[in-house]
Amino acid sequence: MTKIFILIILLFFSFNIFAIDINQTIDSTIKNNKKIKIGIEKISESKELIESAIGAKLPTITGSITGTYSNSESETNISKTTPETFTDKYKLTITKNLYDAGFNDLEINRSEILFQNEVLNFKIEIQDLILKAIDGYLTVINYQKSLEATQKNFESVSKALEESKTKFELGSSTIYELQNSESAFAIANANLFAAEQNLEISKKSFNRIVGFQPIDLDDYIKIDNSIKINEIIKNSIQNNYNLKLLENDIKNKNILLLKEKKTKHPNLDLTGSTEYSDSGRIDSGTETTNGSISLTLSIPLYQKGIDNSNIRKYNSQILQAELNYEDFKEDLQIQISNTYKDFKISEIKTNSNLALIKASETAISSLKQEYDIGTKSITDLLDEEENLLSFKVDFLNSKKDFIINYFKI
């Protein structure tokens, strides 16, 4: 278990990408999330499979104590007797399998594979939760910045509306321009409400996953753009946890096949017992002590064809498991290629949206000057303000996609 957490720490520090806040996010998720606690319990539970399989090879020791009371009547021509006896008997039996053709050893190997599967499922759960934590972290940051941009847009549109009202009252602006300003204000007000609600919901979702409130999140994340797709695919095929689960499934099916074949082999058991009895607790009786050792050879002669049917079944399951493994490996390569493609596309979109933001800010600056001298209308200015808000939201979304795709690959 310690190795798993060390692996996680090394994973994130090796990239050198997170400031303290994101580290706290991941650490809190791992410590507090209920799915992690359930996974730990499942690992503890699966350890008992190994203990049980090992215990099957040990001797079986049983002891018994029996007390018997008897009363009988005997009559002859000479006398009549009514003897009473109370017999207590103590017995100890030890049974040990001497030969099982390796059946129990196979079960030990199988229990170890099942334990490894729980560990792999636990690691997969950690990976998924880390991605959710990162996604939640970035979502909160996005909605915070989106709210800031929306507030600025709302302030600009509100100011434009006041100016339109003043100009309309002075007769220097048309009713059409005033209505456009009112429409833009209504849209900006709705956008502001939506941005506020999005931020509140994202905080609640973040708190549910991570376990604490998202306060003062640091949005500095350094991305390594030098990653190569061929190296990623190679490493994934070697280390992907889902692939390892499929490998274990093949191993498990092979062990089940071997166990079924072992049922055709004989078994040899050794049984030793010792017994002491005393029937003289009431009237005079006898004490008896005896012991015995026996060997039992069990040879399966006919099992109604069930063993042969199971062997054919497991051969089929092994073939299916091998095909599933190859199919998933091919699918994994396609998934990685698609994610890498999305990673590069989101990088291009991020840079493109950043350029659009700068161009729009320049355009707004020029439009304000032209609006002041009367060569541009308030509608032109409001349209560009709306464009700027749209570009900023698109930039935040593409940046988030860029970072999430980076962690996926």
Short mmCIF file of C-alpha atoms in Angstrom, two decimals:
data_model
loop_
_atom_site.label_atom_id
_atom_site.label_comp_id
_atom_site.label_asym_id
_atom_site.label_seq_id
_atom_site.Cartn_x
_atom_site.Cartn_y
_atom_site.Cartn_z
CA MET A 1 0.00 0.00 0.00
CA THR A 2 2.85 2.37 0.85
CA LYS A 3 4.38 1.73 -2.56
CA ILE A 4 1.18 2.87 -4.25
CA PHE A 5 1.21 6.27 -2.53
CA ILE A 6 4.94 6.69 -3.17
CA LEU A 7 4.25 5.98 -6.85
CA ILE A 8 1.59 8.70 -6.94
CA ILE A 9 3.89 11.26 -5.29
CA LEU A 10 6.75 10.45 -7.64
CA LEU A 11 4.41 10.61 -10.61
CA PHE A 12 3.39 14.19 -9.97
CA PHE A 13 6.68 15.55 -8.69
CA SER A 14 8.55 14.01 -11.63
CA PHE A 15 6.52 16.21 -13.98
CA ASN A 16 7.27 19.26 -11.81
CA ILE A 17 3.96 20.77 -12.74
CA PHE A 18 1.99 21.45 -9.60
CA ALA A 19 2.12 24.17 -7.04
CA ILE A 20 1.15 23.42 -3.45
CA ASP A 21 -2.60 23.75 -3.97
CA ILE A 22 -2.93 20.98 -6.54
CA ASN A 23 -0.76 18.69 -4.39
CA GLN A 24 -3.12 19.28 -1.49
CA THR A 25 -6.05 18.55 -3.80
CA ILE A 26 -4.65 15.16 -4.82
CA ASP A 27 -3.49 14.29 -1.31
CA SER A 28 -6.88 15.10 0.20
CA THR A 29 -8.70 13.13 -2.50
CA ILE A 30 -6.63 10.02 -1.79
CA LYS A 31 -7.03 10.34 1.99
CA ASN A 32 -10.70 11.26 2.22
CA ASN A 33 -12.56 9.88 -0.79
CA LYS A 34 -14.90 7.02 0.15
CA LYS A 35 -14.03 5.01 -2.97
CA ILE A 36 -10.41 4.86 -1.83
CA LYS A 37 -11.47 3.60 1.59
CA ILE A 38 -13.64 0.93 -0.04
CA GLY A 39 -10.72 -0.10 -2.26
CA ILE A 40 -8.44 -0.52 0.76
CA GLU A 41 -11.03 -2.73 2.43
CA LYS A 42 -11.33 -4.87 -0.71
CA ILE A 43 -7.55 -5.38 -0.74
CA SER A 44 -7.63 -6.46 2.90
CA GLU A 45 -10.50 -8.82 2.13
CA SER A 46 -8.67 -10.40 -0.82
CA LYS A 47 -5.67 -11.18 1.40
CA GLU A 48 -7.84 -13.73 3.14
CA LEU A 49 -8.06 -15.71 -0.11
CA ILE A 50 -4.31 -16.33 0.10
CA GLU A 51 -4.51 -17.27 3.79
CA SER A 52 -7.35 -19.69 3.05
CA ALA A 53 -5.49 -21.31 0.14
CA ILE A 54 -2.32 -21.76 2.23
CA GLY A 55 -4.38 -23.17 5.11
CA ALA A 56 -5.80 -25.87 2.84
CA LYS A 57 -2.36 -27.53 2.75
CA LEU A 58 -2.04 -27.76 6.54
CA PRO A 59 -3.20 -30.78 8.57
CA THR A 60 -6.75 -30.95 9.85
CA ILE A 61 -6.96 -31.62 13.60
CA THR A 62 -10.25 -32.53 15.27
CA GLY A 63 -11.06 -33.55 18.80
CA SER A 64 -14.21 -35.01 20.27
CA ILE A 65 -15.51 -35.78 23.76
CA THR A 66 -18.42 -38.17 24.21
CA GLY A 67 -20.28 -39.10 27.40
CA THR A 68 -22.69 -42.07 27.38
CA TYR A 69 -24.94 -43.18 30.25
CA SER A 70 -26.50 -46.66 30.14
CA ASN A 71 -28.74 -48.62 32.49
CA SER A 72 -29.66 -52.29 31.93
CA GLU A 73 -31.39 -55.01 33.94
CA SER A 74 -30.26 -58.63 34.02
CA GLU A 75 -32.15 -61.42 35.84
CA THR A 76 -31.25 -65.13 36.33
CA ASN A 77 -32.62 -67.96 38.54
CA ILE A 78 -30.02 -67.03 41.12
CA SER A 79 -29.83 -63.22 41.05
CA LYS A 80 -31.04 -59.99 39.58
CA THR A 81 -28.67 -57.09 38.68
CA THR A 82 -29.22 -53.56 37.38
CA PRO A 83 -25.77 -52.27 36.40
CA GLU A 84 -25.33 -48.56 35.51
CA THR A 85 -22.42 -47.25 33.49
CA PHE A 86 -21.23 -43.83 32.39
CA THR A 87 -18.63 -44.00 29.68
CA ASP A 88 -16.58 -40.96 28.66
CA LYS A 89 -14.57 -41.11 25.47
CA TYR A 90 -11.83 -38.73 24.23
CA LYS A 91 -10.69 -38.84 20.61
CA LEU A 92 -8.07 -36.88 18.64
CA THR A 93 -7.82 -37.19 14.85
CA ILE A 94 -5.19 -35.69 12.53
CA THR A 95 -5.63 -35.79 8.74
CA LYS A 96 -2.98 -34.67 6.27
CA ASN A 97 -3.03 -34.77 2.49
CA LEU A 98 0.17 -36.32 1.19
CA TYR A 99 -0.47 -36.02 -2.53
CA ASP A 100 -3.01 -33.94 -4.48
CA ALA A 101 -1.17 -33.65 -7.81
CA GLY A 102 -0.45 -29.97 -7.03
CA PHE A 103 -4.14 -28.95 -6.76
CA ASN A 104 -3.69 -26.84 -3.60
CA ASP A 105 -0.53 -25.17 -4.93
CA LEU A 106 -2.49 -24.03 -7.97
CA GLU A 107 -5.17 -22.55 -5.71
CA ILE A 108 -2.50 -20.59 -3.83
CA ASN A 109 -1.21 -19.17 -7.13
CA ARG A 110 -4.76 -18.31 -8.16
CA SER A 111 -5.48 -16.53 -4.87
CA GLU A 112 -2.34 -14.43 -5.36
CA ILE A 113 -3.56 -13.41 -8.83
CA LEU A 114 -6.97 -12.43 -7.40
CA PHE A 115 -5.18 -10.34 -4.77
CA GLN A 116 -3.12 -8.63 -7.48
CA ASN A 117 -6.35 -7.86 -9.32
CA GLU A 118 -7.73 -5.99 -6.31
CA VAL A 119 -4.50 -3.98 -6.09
CA LEU A 120 -4.72 -3.16 -9.82
CA ASN A 121 -8.38 -2.13 -9.47
CA PHE A 122 -7.37 0.06 -6.55
CA LYS A 123 -4.67 1.76 -8.66
CA ILE A 124 -7.18 2.28 -11.48
CA GLU A 125 -9.57 3.88 -8.99
CA ILE A 126 -6.80 6.19 -7.82
CA GLN A 127 -6.00 7.19 -11.40
CA ASP A 128 -9.65 7.96 -12.13
CA LEU A 129 -10.05 9.97 -8.94
CA ILE A 130 -6.88 11.95 -9.62
CA LEU A 131 -8.18 12.85 -13.08
CA LYS A 132 -11.52 13.84 -11.52
CA ALA A 133 -9.72 15.91 -8.90
CA ILE A 134 -7.64 17.67 -11.58
CA ASP A 135 -10.72 18.19 -13.73
CA GLY A 136 -12.62 19.61 -10.74
CA TYR A 137 -9.66 21.81 -9.85
CA LEU A 138 -9.39 23.21 -13.39
CA THR A 139 -13.17 23.59 -13.65
CA VAL A 140 -13.27 25.81 -10.56
CA ILE A 141 -10.40 27.93 -11.92
CA ASN A 142 -12.16 28.18 -15.31
CA TYR A 143 -15.44 29.27 -13.78
CA GLN A 144 -13.65 31.78 -11.54
CA LYS A 145 -11.94 33.37 -14.53
CA SER A 146 -15.11 33.09 -16.61
CA LEU A 147 -17.01 34.91 -13.86
CA GLU A 148 -14.37 37.66 -13.81
CA ALA A 149 -14.65 38.08 -17.59
CA THR A 150 -18.45 38.01 -17.41
CA GLN A 151 -18.46 40.65 -14.67
CA LYS A 152 -16.25 42.92 -16.77
CA ASN A 153 -18.55 42.37 -19.74
CA PHE A 154 -21.57 43.15 -17.56
CA GLU A 155 -19.94 46.37 -16.34
CA SER A 156 -19.11 47.45 -19.89
CA VAL A 157 -22.62 46.66 -21.16
CA SER A 158 -24.19 48.44 -18.16
CA LYS A 159 -22.10 51.51 -18.84
CA ALA A 160 -23.04 51.38 -22.53
CA LEU A 161 -26.71 51.14 -21.62
CA GLU A 162 -26.52 54.25 -19.41
CA GLU A 163 -24.79 56.14 -22.20
CA SER A 164 -27.45 55.01 -24.69
CA LYS A 165 -30.21 56.20 -22.39
CA THR A 166 -28.53 59.58 -21.97
CA LYS A 167 -27.95 59.99 -25.71
CA PHE A 168 -31.50 58.90 -26.50
CA GLU A 169 -32.89 61.47 -24.05
CA LEU A 170 -30.69 64.12 -25.67
CA GLY A 171 -31.88 63.03 -29.11
CA SER A 172 -28.44 61.96 -30.37
CA SER A 173 -29.27 58.26 -30.40
CA THR A 174 -32.04 56.24 -32.04
CA ILE A 175 -34.60 53.96 -30.38
CA TYR A 176 -33.01 51.05 -32.26
CA GLU A 177 -29.63 51.69 -30.59
CA LEU A 178 -31.31 51.97 -27.18
CA GLN A 179 -33.16 48.69 -27.68
CA ASN A 180 -29.92 47.00 -28.76
CA SER A 181 -28.28 48.23 -25.56
CA GLU A 182 -31.16 46.93 -23.45
CA SER A 183 -31.03 43.57 -25.22
CA ALA A 184 -27.25 43.31 -24.68
CA PHE A 185 -27.75 44.20 -21.00
CA ALA A 186 -30.36 41.44 -20.56
CA ILE A 187 -28.00 38.90 -22.15
CA ALA A 188 -25.07 40.10 -20.03
CA ASN A 189 -27.21 39.85 -16.89
CA ALA A 190 -28.22 36.27 -17.76
CA ASN A 191 -24.60 35.39 -18.50
CA LEU A 192 -23.54 36.79 -15.15
CA PHE A 193 -26.14 34.72 -13.28
CA ALA A 194 -25.10 31.57 -15.16
CA ALA A 195 -21.41 32.22 -14.42
CA GLU A 196 -22.12 32.68 -10.70
CA GLN A 197 -24.16 29.47 -10.54
CA ASN A 198 -21.56 27.49 -12.51
CA LEU A 199 -18.88 28.55 -10.05
CA GLU A 200 -20.97 27.59 -7.01
CA ILE A 201 -21.85 24.16 -8.44
CA SER A 202 -18.22 23.48 -9.42
CA LYS A 203 -17.12 24.29 -5.86
CA LYS A 204 -19.64 21.82 -4.42
CA SER A 205 -18.52 19.14 -6.86
CA PHE A 206 -14.88 19.84 -5.99
CA ASN A 207 -15.60 19.58 -2.27
CA ARG A 208 -17.41 16.25 -2.76
CA ILE A 209 -14.42 14.71 -4.58
CA VAL A 210 -11.54 16.31 -2.67
CA GLY A 211 -12.96 16.92 0.78
CA PHE A 212 -12.21 20.61 1.29
CA GLN A 213 -13.26 23.99 -0.13
CA PRO A 214 -11.42 25.32 -3.23
CA ILE A 215 -9.91 28.52 -1.87
CA ASP A 216 -6.98 30.43 -3.46
CA LEU A 217 -6.30 27.86 -6.18
CA ASP A 218 -3.04 28.31 -8.06
CA ASP A 219 -3.51 28.13 -11.84
CA TYR A 220 0.20 27.80 -12.71
CA ILE A 221 0.71 24.50 -14.51
CA LYS A 222 3.78 23.74 -16.62
CA ILE A 223 3.24 21.40 -19.56
CA ASP A 224 5.94 19.29 -21.21
CA ASN A 225 5.28 19.70 -24.94
CA SER A 226 8.15 17.38 -25.91
CA ILE A 227 6.20 14.17 -25.24
CA LYS A 228 6.34 11.64 -28.09
CA ILE A 229 3.41 9.47 -29.09
CA ASN A 230 5.50 6.35 -29.79
CA GLU A 231 7.04 6.42 -26.31
CA ILE A 232 3.62 6.94 -24.73
CA ILE A 233 2.15 3.92 -26.56
CA LYS A 234 5.15 1.76 -25.64
CA ASN A 235 4.96 2.70 -21.95
CA SER A 236 1.19 2.22 -21.86
CA ILE A 237 1.37 -1.30 -23.28
CA GLN A 238 3.99 -2.17 -20.67
CA ASN A 239 2.32 -0.50 -17.68
CA ASN A 240 -1.40 -0.08 -18.34
CA TYR A 241 -3.35 -1.48 -15.37
CA ASN A 242 -6.30 -2.64 -17.45
CA LEU A 243 -3.97 -4.63 -19.68
CA LYS A 244 -2.42 -6.21 -16.60
CA LEU A 245 -5.90 -7.19 -15.42
CA LEU A 246 -6.50 -8.92 -18.75
CA GLU A 247 -3.15 -10.67 -18.45
CA ASN A 248 -4.16 -11.91 -15.02
CA ASP A 249 -7.48 -13.08 -16.42
CA ILE A 250 -5.59 -15.32 -18.86
CA LYS A 251 -3.41 -16.65 -16.03
CA ASN A 252 -6.46 -17.27 -13.86
CA LYS A 253 -8.25 -19.20 -16.61
CA ASN A 254 -5.14 -21.33 -17.20
CA ILE A 255 -4.96 -22.19 -13.51
CA LEU A 256 -8.64 -23.15 -13.47
CA LEU A 257 -7.96 -25.42 -16.45
CA LEU A 258 -5.00 -27.07 -14.69
CA LYS A 259 -7.06 -27.53 -11.51
CA GLU A 260 -9.78 -29.25 -13.49
CA LYS A 261 -7.21 -31.59 -15.05
CA LYS A 262 -5.84 -32.37 -11.57
CA THR A 263 -9.25 -33.74 -10.58
CA LYS A 264 -8.43 -36.73 -12.80
CA HIS A 265 -5.43 -37.59 -10.60
CA PRO A 266 -5.51 -39.72 -7.42
CA ASN A 267 -5.30 -38.25 -3.92
CA LEU A 268 -3.45 -39.75 -0.98
CA ASP A 269 -4.45 -38.85 2.60
CA LEU A 270 -2.90 -39.87 5.92
CA THR A 271 -5.15 -40.12 8.97
CA GLY A 272 -3.96 -40.73 12.51
CA SER A 273 -6.22 -41.05 15.54
CA THR A 274 -5.94 -41.86 19.24
CA GLU A 275 -8.78 -42.66 21.60
CA TYR A 276 -9.22 -43.09 25.34
CA SER A 277 -12.42 -44.32 27.06
CA ASP A 278 -13.40 -45.09 30.65
CA SER A 279 -16.66 -46.90 31.44
CA GLY A 280 -16.18 -47.08 35.20
CA ARG A 281 -17.44 -43.72 36.38
CA ILE A 282 -20.40 -45.27 38.32
CA ASP A 283 -19.81 -49.01 38.66
CA SER A 284 -16.58 -50.80 38.02
CA GLY A 285 -15.68 -50.87 34.35
CA THR A 286 -12.77 -50.82 31.95
CA GLU A 287 -10.36 -48.23 30.60
CA THR A 288 -9.45 -48.48 26.95
CA THR A 289 -6.74 -46.71 24.98
CA ASN A 290 -6.16 -47.29 21.29
CA GLY A 291 -4.61 -45.57 18.27
CA SER A 292 -4.59 -46.03 14.54
CA ILE A 293 -2.88 -44.76 11.38
CA SER A 294 -4.45 -45.17 7.96
CA LEU A 295 -3.65 -44.24 4.38
CA THR A 296 -6.49 -43.50 1.95
CA LEU A 297 -5.91 -43.50 -1.79
CA SER A 298 -8.78 -41.93 -3.75
CA ILE A 299 -8.80 -42.65 -7.47
CA PRO A 300 -11.41 -40.87 -9.64
CA LEU A 301 -12.86 -43.44 -12.03
CA TYR A 302 -15.97 -41.79 -13.44
CA GLN A 303 -17.21 -38.22 -12.96
CA LYS A 304 -20.18 -38.24 -15.35
CA GLY A 305 -18.13 -36.35 -17.95
CA ILE A 306 -18.32 -33.12 -15.90
CA ASP A 307 -14.51 -32.84 -15.73
CA ASN A 308 -14.13 -33.14 -19.51
CA SER A 309 -16.91 -30.60 -20.05
CA ASN A 310 -15.20 -28.12 -17.70
CA ILE A 311 -11.86 -28.64 -19.47
CA ARG A 312 -13.45 -27.76 -22.81
CA LYS A 313 -15.16 -24.76 -21.19
CA TYR A 314 -11.91 -23.39 -19.74
CA ASN A 315 -10.07 -23.88 -23.05
CA SER A 316 -12.74 -21.74 -24.69
CA GLN A 317 -12.52 -19.10 -21.94
CA ILE A 318 -8.73 -18.92 -22.29
CA LEU A 319 -9.07 -18.26 -26.02
CA GLN A 320 -11.66 -15.55 -25.33
CA ALA A 321 -9.40 -13.94 -22.71
CA GLU A 322 -6.46 -13.91 -25.12
CA LEU A 323 -8.60 -12.31 -27.82
CA ASN A 324 -9.87 -9.71 -25.32
CA TYR A 325 -6.29 -8.89 -24.40
CA GLU A 326 -5.20 -8.37 -28.03
CA ASP A 327 -8.36 -6.39 -28.81
CA PHE A 328 -7.89 -4.08 -25.82
CA LYS A 329 -4.21 -3.55 -26.68
CA GLU A 330 -5.14 -2.43 -30.19
CA ASP A 331 -7.96 -0.27 -28.84
CA LEU A 332 -5.60 1.27 -26.28
CA GLN A 333 -3.23 2.39 -29.03
CA ILE A 334 -6.12 4.01 -30.89
CA GLN A 335 -7.33 5.73 -27.68
CA ILE A 336 -3.86 7.11 -27.00
CA SER A 337 -3.52 8.34 -30.57
CA ASN A 338 -6.91 10.07 -30.35
CA THR A 339 -6.06 11.64 -27.00
CA TYR A 340 -2.70 12.81 -28.33
CA LYS A 341 -4.51 14.29 -31.36
CA ASP A 342 -6.96 16.07 -29.03
CA PHE A 343 -4.01 17.26 -26.94
CA LYS A 344 -2.33 18.92 -29.96
CA ILE A 345 -5.63 20.31 -31.30
CA SER A 346 -6.52 21.85 -27.92
CA GLU A 347 -3.01 23.37 -27.81
CA ILE A 348 -3.59 24.98 -31.21
CA LYS A 349 -7.07 26.18 -30.17
CA THR A 350 -5.65 27.66 -26.98
CA ASN A 351 -3.05 29.67 -28.89
CA SER A 352 -5.66 30.65 -31.51
CA ASN A 353 -8.15 31.85 -28.88
CA LEU A 354 -5.42 33.80 -27.13
CA ALA A 355 -4.66 35.58 -30.41
CA LEU A 356 -8.38 36.26 -30.93
CA ILE A 357 -8.61 37.78 -27.43
CA LYS A 358 -5.74 40.15 -28.15
CA ALA A 359 -7.25 41.12 -31.51
CA SER A 360 -10.66 41.69 -29.94
CA GLU A 361 -9.20 43.84 -27.14
CA THR A 362 -7.44 45.92 -29.79
CA ALA A 363 -10.67 46.20 -31.76
CA ILE A 364 -12.62 47.34 -28.68
CA SER A 365 -10.02 50.00 -27.96
CA SER A 366 -10.36 51.34 -31.52
CA LEU A 367 -14.16 51.11 -31.47
CA LYS A 368 -14.33 53.14 -28.25
CA GLN A 369 -12.34 55.93 -29.87
CA GLU A 370 -14.53 55.84 -33.01
CA TYR A 371 -17.67 55.68 -30.86
CA ASP A 372 -16.55 58.78 -28.93
CA ILE A 373 -16.15 60.75 -32.16
CA GLY A 374 -19.42 59.37 -33.56
CA THR A 375 -18.17 57.20 -36.44
CA LYS A 376 -19.24 53.91 -34.75
CA SER A 377 -22.50 53.04 -33.03
CA ILE A 378 -23.03 51.54 -29.60
CA THR A 379 -24.18 48.35 -31.37
CA ASP A 380 -20.73 47.90 -32.93
CA LEU A 381 -19.09 48.26 -29.54
CA LEU A 382 -21.48 45.88 -27.79
CA ASP A 383 -21.07 43.24 -30.51
CA GLU A 384 -17.31 43.28 -30.05
CA GLU A 385 -17.68 43.13 -26.24
CA GLU A 386 -19.78 39.99 -26.72
CA ASN A 387 -17.14 38.56 -29.07
CA LEU A 388 -14.42 39.20 -26.48
CA LEU A 389 -16.38 37.37 -23.78
CA SER A 390 -16.93 34.44 -26.14
CA PHE A 391 -13.22 34.30 -27.01
CA LYS A 392 -12.25 34.32 -23.34
CA VAL A 393 -14.62 31.47 -22.50
CA ASP A 394 -13.37 29.48 -25.50
CA PHE A 395 -9.80 30.11 -24.39
CA LEU A 396 -10.47 28.82 -20.88
CA ASN A 397 -12.22 25.70 -22.20
CA SER A 398 -9.49 24.89 -24.72
CA LYS A 399 -6.82 25.42 -22.06
CA LYS A 400 -8.64 23.06 -19.71
CA ASP A 401 -8.97 20.45 -22.48
CA PHE A 402 -5.28 20.86 -23.23
CA ILE A 403 -4.28 20.13 -19.63
CA ILE A 404 -6.75 17.25 -19.14
CA ASN A 405 -5.60 15.56 -22.36
CA TYR A 406 -2.02 15.96 -21.19
CA PHE A 407 -2.74 13.97 -18.05
CA LYS A 408 -4.78 11.37 -19.89
CA ILE A 409 -1.86 10.50 -22.15
#
